[in-house]
Coordinates of C-alpha atoms in Angstrom, one line a residue:
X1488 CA 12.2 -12.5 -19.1
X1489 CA 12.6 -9.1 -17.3
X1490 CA 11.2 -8.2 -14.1
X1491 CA 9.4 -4.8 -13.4
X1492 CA 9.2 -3.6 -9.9
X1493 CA 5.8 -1.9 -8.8
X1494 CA 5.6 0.5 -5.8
X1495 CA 2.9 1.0 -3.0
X1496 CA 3.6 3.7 -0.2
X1497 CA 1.2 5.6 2.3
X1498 CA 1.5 7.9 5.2
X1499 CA -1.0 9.0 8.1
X1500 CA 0.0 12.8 8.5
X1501 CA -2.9 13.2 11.2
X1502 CA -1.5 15.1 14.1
X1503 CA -3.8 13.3 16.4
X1504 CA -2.6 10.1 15.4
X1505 CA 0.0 8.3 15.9
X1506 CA 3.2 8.5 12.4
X1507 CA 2.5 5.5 10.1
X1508 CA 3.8 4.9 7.2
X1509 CA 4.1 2.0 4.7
X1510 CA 5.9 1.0 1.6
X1511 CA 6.2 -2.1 -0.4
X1512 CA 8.1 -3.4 -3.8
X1513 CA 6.0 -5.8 -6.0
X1514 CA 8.4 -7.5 -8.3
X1515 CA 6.0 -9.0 -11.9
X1516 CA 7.1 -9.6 -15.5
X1517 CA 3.1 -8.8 -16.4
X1518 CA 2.8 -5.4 -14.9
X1519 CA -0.2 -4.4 -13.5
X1520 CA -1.5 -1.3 -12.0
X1521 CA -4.1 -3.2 -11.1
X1522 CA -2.4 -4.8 -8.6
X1523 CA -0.2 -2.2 -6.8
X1524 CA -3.7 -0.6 -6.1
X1525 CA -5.1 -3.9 -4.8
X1526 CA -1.6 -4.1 -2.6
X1527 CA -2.3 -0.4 -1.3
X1528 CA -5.8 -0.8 -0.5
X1529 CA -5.2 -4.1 1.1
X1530 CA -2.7 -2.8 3.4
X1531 CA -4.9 0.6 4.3
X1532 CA -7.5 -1.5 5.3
X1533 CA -5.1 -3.6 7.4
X1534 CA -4.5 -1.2 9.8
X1535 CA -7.7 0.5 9.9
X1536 CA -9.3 0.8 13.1
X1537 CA -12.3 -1.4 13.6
X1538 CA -14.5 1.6 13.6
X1539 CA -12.8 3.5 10.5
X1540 CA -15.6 5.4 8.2

């Protein structure tokens, strides 16, 4: 069976802001955009401030 690696990156570019940035590698032999987004928005609500709009 062969694996396909999925990506997920972000970056706060807000100068009044701290830098942030994030990556990750999702490793699947069912593919699934589905999920990469799930991982993104996942990790984007992670760091969210408690008071994010």
């Amino acid at each position: 069976t062969s694996s396909i690696r999925m990506g997920v990156a972000w970056l706060q570019t807000d100068p009044s802001a701290p830098l942030l940035s994030f990556n990750a590698s999702l490793i699947s032999s069912q593919p699934s955009s589905s999920l990469a987004e799930l991982v993104a928005i996942l990790s984007a609500i992670y760091v969210a401030p408690i008071n994010a709009t």
